[in-house]
Amino acid sequence: MHEQPSPTHQPLYQQVYRMLLDRLASGDWSPGELLPSETALAQLYGVSQGTIRKALDTMAAERLVVRHQGRGTEVAKHDSERSLFQFWHLYDDDGSRRIPSSKVLECLRTTARAGEARQLNLRRGAPVVRIRRCRYIDSRARIIERITLPAERFPGIESHGKALPNTLYALYQKQYRVTIQTAIEKLRAVKADQNDAESLGIEPTTPLLEIERVALDLEDEPVELRVSRCETNQIHYKNILD
């Protein structure tokens, strides 16, 4: 039996939204699963259907659920389309954007460096999994990525080795019940080092765009640190603010 929303300064629909979000975070509803009807949820939480509808509309706007006319509301799944729409900001100069392919170069369990620990809210030396991969657009190496994950949140993920899938967020959600909701990115210009140059087939000191991303789960906990170094000849970074 779930508690009804308690008095608070938040509007009632936001309280219900928070309760529904907690159930997604706890794995009560799986990706692709239909939620109970608005009527059933209204009865469960002791609120009006209008309040439930407003809470679900908020979740839909955040791409946490998908509303289907005549079929109900489905828990959103991370797939290539969602990753492209929400988390991929590199465009060809003609305005098109595509999910790149990937080649995993390294996937191993190790310990967190000071900077990784700070970004992921871990103690220094905590177990992490470090992934290095090259990403290709039109069969050309364009991006070198270094990804760090807390090993406790992703037990055994290193066993995938070089067979890790291209769309990692779908794997996080399906196998580990970790849904990436938001991400914080920092961009800076850097020069390619020797490793970058060898991986991307460019000259050392070539200008690159570095994108440092900390991905957060449904409870706003950092669960992934990703540093991408991008060769931007004929591609550019674009973020649409709405």
mmCIF file of C-alpha atoms in Angstrom:
data_model
loop_
_atom_site.group_PDB
_atom_site.id
_atom_site.type_symbol
_atom_site.label_atom_id
_atom_site.label_comp_id
_atom_site.label_asym_id
_atom_site.label_seq_id
_atom_site.Cartn_x
_atom_site.Cartn_y
_atom_site.Cartn_z
ATOM 1 C CA MET A 1 0.000 0.000 0.000
ATOM 2 C CA HIS A 2 1.553 3.285 -1.060
ATOM 3 C CA GLU A 3 1.246 6.347 1.122
ATOM 4 C CA GLN A 4 -0.915 9.172 -0.102
ATOM 5 C CA PRO A 5 0.827 12.483 -0.760
ATOM 6 C CA SER A 6 1.504 14.373 2.456
ATOM 7 C CA PRO A 7 0.882 18.113 2.853
ATOM 8 C CA THR A 8 3.722 20.121 1.360
ATOM 9 C CA HIS A 9 4.388 23.360 -0.444
ATOM 10 C CA GLN A 10 4.698 21.429 -3.709
ATOM 11 C CA PRO A 11 1.637 21.210 -5.964
ATOM 12 C CA LEU A 12 -0.135 17.882 -5.586
ATOM 13 C CA TYR A 13 0.748 16.686 -9.084
ATOM 14 C CA GLN A 14 4.450 17.219 -8.320
ATOM 15 C CA GLN A 15 4.140 15.084 -5.191
ATOM 16 C CA VAL A 16 2.508 12.329 -7.250
ATOM 17 C CA TYR A 17 5.174 12.766 -9.942
ATOM 18 C CA ARG A 18 7.854 12.215 -7.289
ATOM 19 C CA MET A 19 6.143 9.049 -6.049
ATOM 20 C CA LEU A 20 5.829 7.656 -9.567
ATOM 21 C CA LEU A 21 9.466 8.520 -10.225
ATOM 22 C CA ASP A 22 10.503 6.642 -7.074
ATOM 23 C CA ARG A 23 8.694 3.561 -8.360
ATOM 24 C CA LEU A 24 10.518 3.787 -11.686
ATOM 25 C CA ALA A 25 13.827 4.140 -9.848
ATOM 26 C CA SER A 26 13.079 1.104 -7.666
ATOM 27 C CA GLY A 27 12.268 -1.023 -10.719
ATOM 28 C CA ASP A 28 8.597 -1.580 -9.886
ATOM 29 C CA TRP A 29 7.843 -0.930 -13.567
ATOM 30 C CA SER A 30 10.231 -2.177 -16.246
ATOM 31 C CA PRO A 31 11.175 -0.421 -19.497
ATOM 32 C CA GLY A 32 8.430 -0.993 -22.051
ATOM 33 C CA GLU A 33 5.863 -1.964 -19.398
ATOM 34 C CA LEU A 34 2.450 -0.296 -19.422
ATOM 35 C CA LEU A 35 1.623 1.598 -16.235
ATOM 36 C CA PRO A 36 -1.720 1.064 -14.501
ATOM 37 C CA SER A 37 -4.505 3.185 -15.969
ATOM 38 C CA GLU A 38 -5.018 6.769 -14.844
ATOM 39 C CA THR A 39 -8.144 5.623 -13.021
ATOM 40 C CA ALA A 40 -6.246 2.901 -11.148
ATOM 41 C CA LEU A 41 -3.417 5.264 -10.239
ATOM 42 C CA ALA A 42 -5.889 7.897 -9.044
ATOM 43 C CA GLN A 43 -7.503 5.327 -6.754
ATOM 44 C CA LEU A 44 -4.113 4.084 -5.545
ATOM 45 C CA TYR A 45 -2.875 7.537 -4.567
ATOM 46 C CA GLY A 46 -6.210 9.022 -3.529
ATOM 47 C CA VAL A 47 -6.098 11.902 -6.005
ATOM 48 C CA SER A 48 -8.077 12.976 -9.050
ATOM 49 C CA GLN A 49 -7.460 11.642 -12.554
ATOM 50 C CA GLY A 50 -6.543 15.181 -13.552
ATOM 51 C CA THR A 51 -3.693 15.188 -11.009
ATOM 52 C CA ILE A 52 -2.439 11.833 -12.288
ATOM 53 C CA ARG A 53 -2.670 13.049 -15.878
ATOM 54 C CA LYS A 54 -0.626 16.165 -15.088
ATOM 55 C CA ALA A 55 2.040 14.080 -13.313
ATOM 56 C CA LEU A 56 2.249 11.678 -16.264
ATOM 57 C CA ASP A 57 2.382 14.564 -18.746
ATOM 58 C CA THR A 58 5.374 15.931 -16.824
ATOM 59 C CA MET A 59 7.066 12.535 -17.001
ATOM 60 C CA ALA A 60 6.326 12.317 -20.724
ATOM 61 C CA ALA A 61 7.879 15.752 -21.281
ATOM 62 C CA GLU A 62 11.022 14.454 -19.552
ATOM 63 C CA ARG A 63 10.943 11.344 -21.788
ATOM 64 C CA LEU A 64 10.541 9.007 -18.812
ATOM 65 C CA VAL A 65 7.272 7.576 -20.144
ATOM 66 C CA VAL A 66 5.591 7.421 -23.554
ATOM 67 C CA ARG A 67 1.888 8.165 -23.941
ATOM 68 C CA HIS A 68 0.017 6.014 -26.497
ATOM 69 C CA GLN A 69 -3.438 7.143 -27.580
ATOM 70 C CA GLY A 70 -5.928 4.407 -26.713
ATOM 71 C CA ARG A 71 -3.266 2.065 -25.284
ATOM 72 C CA GLY A 72 -1.982 3.731 -22.133
ATOM 73 C CA THR A 73 1.334 4.990 -20.789
ATOM 74 C CA GLU A 74 4.523 2.992 -21.244
ATOM 75 C CA VAL A 75 7.807 3.233 -19.352
ATOM 76 C CA ALA A 76 10.300 4.718 -21.826
ATOM 77 C CA LYS A 77 13.090 2.520 -23.139
ATOM 78 C CA HIS A 78 16.571 3.703 -23.976
ATOM 79 C CA ASP A 79 17.209 2.810 -27.594
ATOM 80 C CA SER A 80 19.153 4.300 -30.480
ATOM 81 C CA GLU A 81 16.342 6.725 -31.314
ATOM 82 C CA ARG A 82 16.067 8.084 -27.782
ATOM 83 C CA SER A 83 19.841 8.329 -27.414
ATOM 84 C CA LEU A 84 19.974 10.240 -30.682
ATOM 85 C CA PHE A 85 17.190 12.622 -29.716
ATOM 86 C CA GLN A 86 18.181 13.286 -26.119
ATOM 87 C CA PHE A 87 21.904 12.749 -25.689
ATOM 88 C CA TRP A 88 23.605 13.042 -29.075
ATOM 89 C CA HIS A 89 24.517 16.611 -30.067
ATOM 90 C CA LEU A 90 26.985 16.136 -32.917
ATOM 91 C CA TYR A 91 25.639 17.030 -36.353
ATOM 92 C CA ASP A 92 27.030 16.852 -39.846
ATOM 93 C CA ASP A 93 27.535 20.297 -41.330
ATOM 94 C CA ASP A 94 24.518 19.575 -43.591
ATOM 95 C CA GLY A 95 22.359 19.464 -40.417
ATOM 96 C CA SER A 96 21.831 15.687 -40.168
ATOM 97 C CA ARG A 97 22.694 13.628 -37.104
ATOM 98 C CA ARG A 98 23.245 9.901 -36.796
ATOM 99 C CA ILE A 99 24.151 7.499 -34.027
ATOM 100 C CA PRO A 100 27.763 6.470 -34.698
ATOM 101 C CA SER A 101 29.029 2.919 -34.597
ATOM 102 C CA SER A 102 31.538 1.927 -31.922
ATOM 103 C CA LYS A 103 34.582 -0.258 -31.422
ATOM 104 C CA VAL A 104 35.510 -1.092 -27.818
ATOM 105 C CA LEU A 105 39.257 -0.882 -27.333
ATOM 106 C CA GLU A 106 39.383 -1.674 -23.622
ATOM 107 C CA CYS A 107 36.980 -2.669 -20.833
ATOM 108 C CA LEU A 108 38.436 -3.474 -17.427
ATOM 109 C CA ARG A 109 37.785 -3.287 -13.717
ATOM 110 C CA THR A 110 40.159 -1.026 -11.815
ATOM 111 C CA THR A 111 40.121 1.652 -9.085
ATOM 112 C CA ALA A 112 38.917 5.243 -9.181
ATOM 113 C CA ARG A 113 41.369 8.071 -9.615
ATOM 114 C CA ALA A 114 40.836 11.207 -7.551
ATOM 115 C CA GLY A 115 39.020 13.111 -10.307
ATOM 116 C CA GLU A 116 36.777 10.161 -11.189
ATOM 117 C CA ALA A 117 35.915 9.598 -7.536
ATOM 118 C CA ARG A 118 34.969 13.250 -7.099
ATOM 119 C CA GLN A 119 32.751 13.327 -10.197
ATOM 120 C CA LEU A 120 31.001 10.043 -9.341
ATOM 121 C CA ASN A 121 30.660 10.657 -5.579
ATOM 122 C CA LEU A 122 32.948 7.724 -4.772
ATOM 123 C CA ARG A 123 35.824 7.339 -2.375
ATOM 124 C CA ARG A 124 39.240 7.468 -3.995
ATOM 125 C CA GLY A 125 40.304 3.937 -4.908
ATOM 126 C CA ALA A 126 36.716 2.617 -5.083
ATOM 127 C CA PRO A 127 36.214 -0.115 -7.705
ATOM 128 C CA VAL A 128 35.238 1.221 -11.117
ATOM 129 C CA VAL A 129 34.969 -0.108 -14.646
ATOM 130 C CA ARG A 130 36.846 1.863 -17.272
ATOM 131 C CA ILE A 131 35.831 1.610 -20.931
ATOM 132 C CA ARG A 132 37.724 3.080 -23.872
ATOM 133 C CA ARG A 133 36.173 3.000 -27.301
ATOM 134 C CA CYS A 134 36.418 4.616 -30.717
ATOM 135 C CA ARG A 135 33.295 5.877 -32.474
ATOM 136 C CA TYR A 136 32.844 6.041 -36.218
ATOM 137 C CA ILE A 137 30.695 8.141 -38.531
ATOM 138 C CA ASP A 138 30.514 6.894 -42.132
ATOM 139 C CA SER A 139 33.227 4.345 -41.277
ATOM 140 C CA ARG A 140 35.631 7.100 -40.282
ATOM 141 C CA ALA A 141 37.010 7.312 -36.732
ATOM 142 C CA ARG A 142 35.788 10.623 -35.316
ATOM 143 C CA ILE A 143 35.563 10.254 -31.527
ATOM 144 C CA ILE A 144 37.649 8.613 -28.827
ATOM 145 C CA GLU A 145 35.719 8.001 -25.598
ATOM 146 C CA ARG A 146 36.810 7.191 -22.076
ATOM 147 C CA ILE A 147 33.979 6.040 -19.813
ATOM 148 C CA THR A 148 34.148 5.369 -16.064
ATOM 149 C CA LEU A 149 31.382 3.531 -14.184
ATOM 150 C CA PRO A 150 30.988 2.703 -10.477
ATOM 151 C CA ALA A 151 31.479 -1.069 -10.358
ATOM 152 C CA GLU A 152 28.903 -1.431 -7.579
ATOM 153 C CA ARG A 153 26.117 -0.084 -9.821
ATOM 154 C CA PHE A 154 27.153 -2.239 -12.798
ATOM 155 C CA PRO A 155 28.315 -5.585 -11.391
ATOM 156 C CA GLY A 156 30.022 -7.734 -13.982
ATOM 157 C CA ILE A 157 29.689 -5.281 -16.857
ATOM 158 C CA GLU A 158 33.386 -5.762 -17.599
ATOM 159 C CA SER A 159 32.601 -9.363 -18.582
ATOM 160 C CA HIS A 160 31.099 -7.992 -21.815
ATOM 161 C CA GLY A 161 34.610 -6.973 -22.804
ATOM 162 C CA LYS A 162 34.838 -5.784 -26.376
ATOM 163 C CA ALA A 163 31.304 -7.068 -27.078
ATOM 164 C CA LEU A 164 29.693 -4.110 -25.283
ATOM 165 C CA PRO A 165 26.761 -2.773 -27.339
ATOM 166 C CA ASN A 166 26.881 0.526 -29.183
ATOM 167 C CA THR A 167 24.033 2.084 -27.166
ATOM 168 C CA LEU A 168 25.246 1.699 -23.578
ATOM 169 C CA TYR A 169 22.300 3.475 -21.951
ATOM 170 C CA ALA A 170 19.965 0.722 -23.172
ATOM 171 C CA LEU A 171 22.247 -1.873 -21.533
ATOM 172 C CA TYR A 172 22.334 0.116 -18.274
ATOM 173 C CA GLN A 173 18.551 0.221 -18.187
ATOM 174 C CA LYS A 174 17.781 -3.332 -19.274
ATOM 175 C CA GLN A 175 20.448 -5.258 -17.359
ATOM 176 C CA TYR A 176 21.161 -3.020 -14.358
ATOM 177 C CA ARG A 177 17.910 -1.054 -13.928
ATOM 178 C CA VAL A 178 19.839 2.200 -14.168
ATOM 179 C CA THR A 179 17.957 4.761 -16.244
ATOM 180 C CA ILE A 180 19.873 7.817 -17.393
ATOM 181 C CA GLN A 181 17.556 10.799 -16.967
ATOM 182 C CA THR A 182 19.823 13.808 -17.392
ATOM 183 C CA ALA A 183 23.441 14.675 -18.070
ATOM 184 C CA ILE A 184 25.737 17.590 -17.307
ATOM 185 C CA GLU A 185 28.245 18.433 -20.026
ATOM 186 C CA LYS A 186 31.324 20.632 -20.137
ATOM 187 C CA LEU A 187 32.976 21.510 -23.441
ATOM 188 C CA ARG A 188 36.522 22.683 -24.083
ATOM 189 C CA ALA A 189 39.025 22.853 -26.914
ATOM 190 C CA VAL A 190 42.058 20.569 -26.553
ATOM 191 C CA LYS A 191 44.963 19.328 -28.658
ATOM 192 C CA ALA A 192 45.160 15.677 -29.670
ATOM 193 C CA ASP A 193 47.711 13.683 -27.715
ATOM 194 C CA GLN A 194 49.590 10.738 -29.168
ATOM 195 C CA ASN A 195 46.886 8.211 -28.225
ATOM 196 C CA ASP A 196 44.153 10.402 -29.729
ATOM 197 C CA ALA A 197 46.172 10.825 -32.901
ATOM 198 C CA GLU A 198 46.761 7.093 -33.327
ATOM 199 C CA SER A 199 43.118 6.205 -32.660
ATOM 200 C CA LEU A 200 41.643 8.884 -34.920
ATOM 201 C CA GLY A 201 44.262 8.813 -37.658
ATOM 202 C CA ILE A 202 45.192 12.482 -37.231
ATOM 203 C CA GLU A 203 48.303 14.458 -36.459
ATOM 204 C CA PRO A 204 49.274 15.048 -32.812
ATOM 205 C CA THR A 205 48.213 18.534 -31.613
ATOM 206 C CA THR A 206 45.227 18.560 -34.029
ATOM 207 C CA PRO A 207 42.440 20.636 -32.378
ATOM 208 C CA LEU A 208 39.703 18.478 -30.840
ATOM 209 C CA LEU A 209 36.429 19.212 -29.076
ATOM 210 C CA GLU A 210 36.403 17.560 -25.637
ATOM 211 C CA ILE A 211 32.986 16.830 -24.120
ATOM 212 C CA GLU A 212 33.010 15.807 -20.459
ATOM 213 C CA ARG A 213 29.661 14.340 -19.432
ATOM 214 C CA VAL A 214 28.399 13.224 -16.028
ATOM 215 C CA ALA A 215 25.206 11.181 -16.493
ATOM 216 C CA LEU A 216 22.638 11.093 -13.677
ATOM 217 C CA ASP A 217 20.039 8.447 -12.851
ATOM 218 C CA LEU A 218 16.406 8.958 -11.829
ATOM 219 C CA GLU A 219 17.493 9.891 -8.304
ATOM 220 C CA ASP A 220 20.035 12.448 -9.578
ATOM 221 C CA GLU A 221 22.977 10.243 -8.613
ATOM 222 C CA PRO A 222 26.013 10.335 -10.922
ATOM 223 C CA VAL A 223 26.452 6.926 -12.545
ATOM 224 C CA GLU A 224 28.712 7.557 -15.525
ATOM 225 C CA LEU A 225 31.652 9.824 -16.325
ATOM 226 C CA ARG A 226 32.291 10.063 -20.064
ATOM 227 C CA VAL A 227 35.033 12.100 -21.742
ATOM 228 C CA SER A 228 34.716 12.248 -25.536
ATOM 229 C CA ARG A 229 37.358 13.820 -27.746
ATOM 230 C CA CYS A 230 35.914 14.668 -31.147
ATOM 231 C CA GLU A 231 37.559 15.465 -34.453
ATOM 232 C CA THR A 232 35.159 18.094 -35.788
ATOM 233 C CA ASN A 233 36.067 18.428 -39.461
ATOM 234 C CA GLN A 234 32.635 18.630 -41.183
ATOM 235 C CA ILE A 235 30.745 17.995 -37.921
ATOM 236 C CA HIS A 236 29.761 20.344 -35.112
ATOM 237 C CA TYR A 237 28.146 20.350 -31.664
ATOM 238 C CA LYS A 238 24.602 21.749 -31.468
ATOM 239 C CA ASN A 239 22.273 21.842 -28.469
ATOM 240 C CA ILE A 240 18.688 22.986 -28.958
ATOM 241 C CA LEU A 241 17.324 24.779 -25.879
ATOM 242 C CA ASP A 242 13.563 24.661 -25.372
#
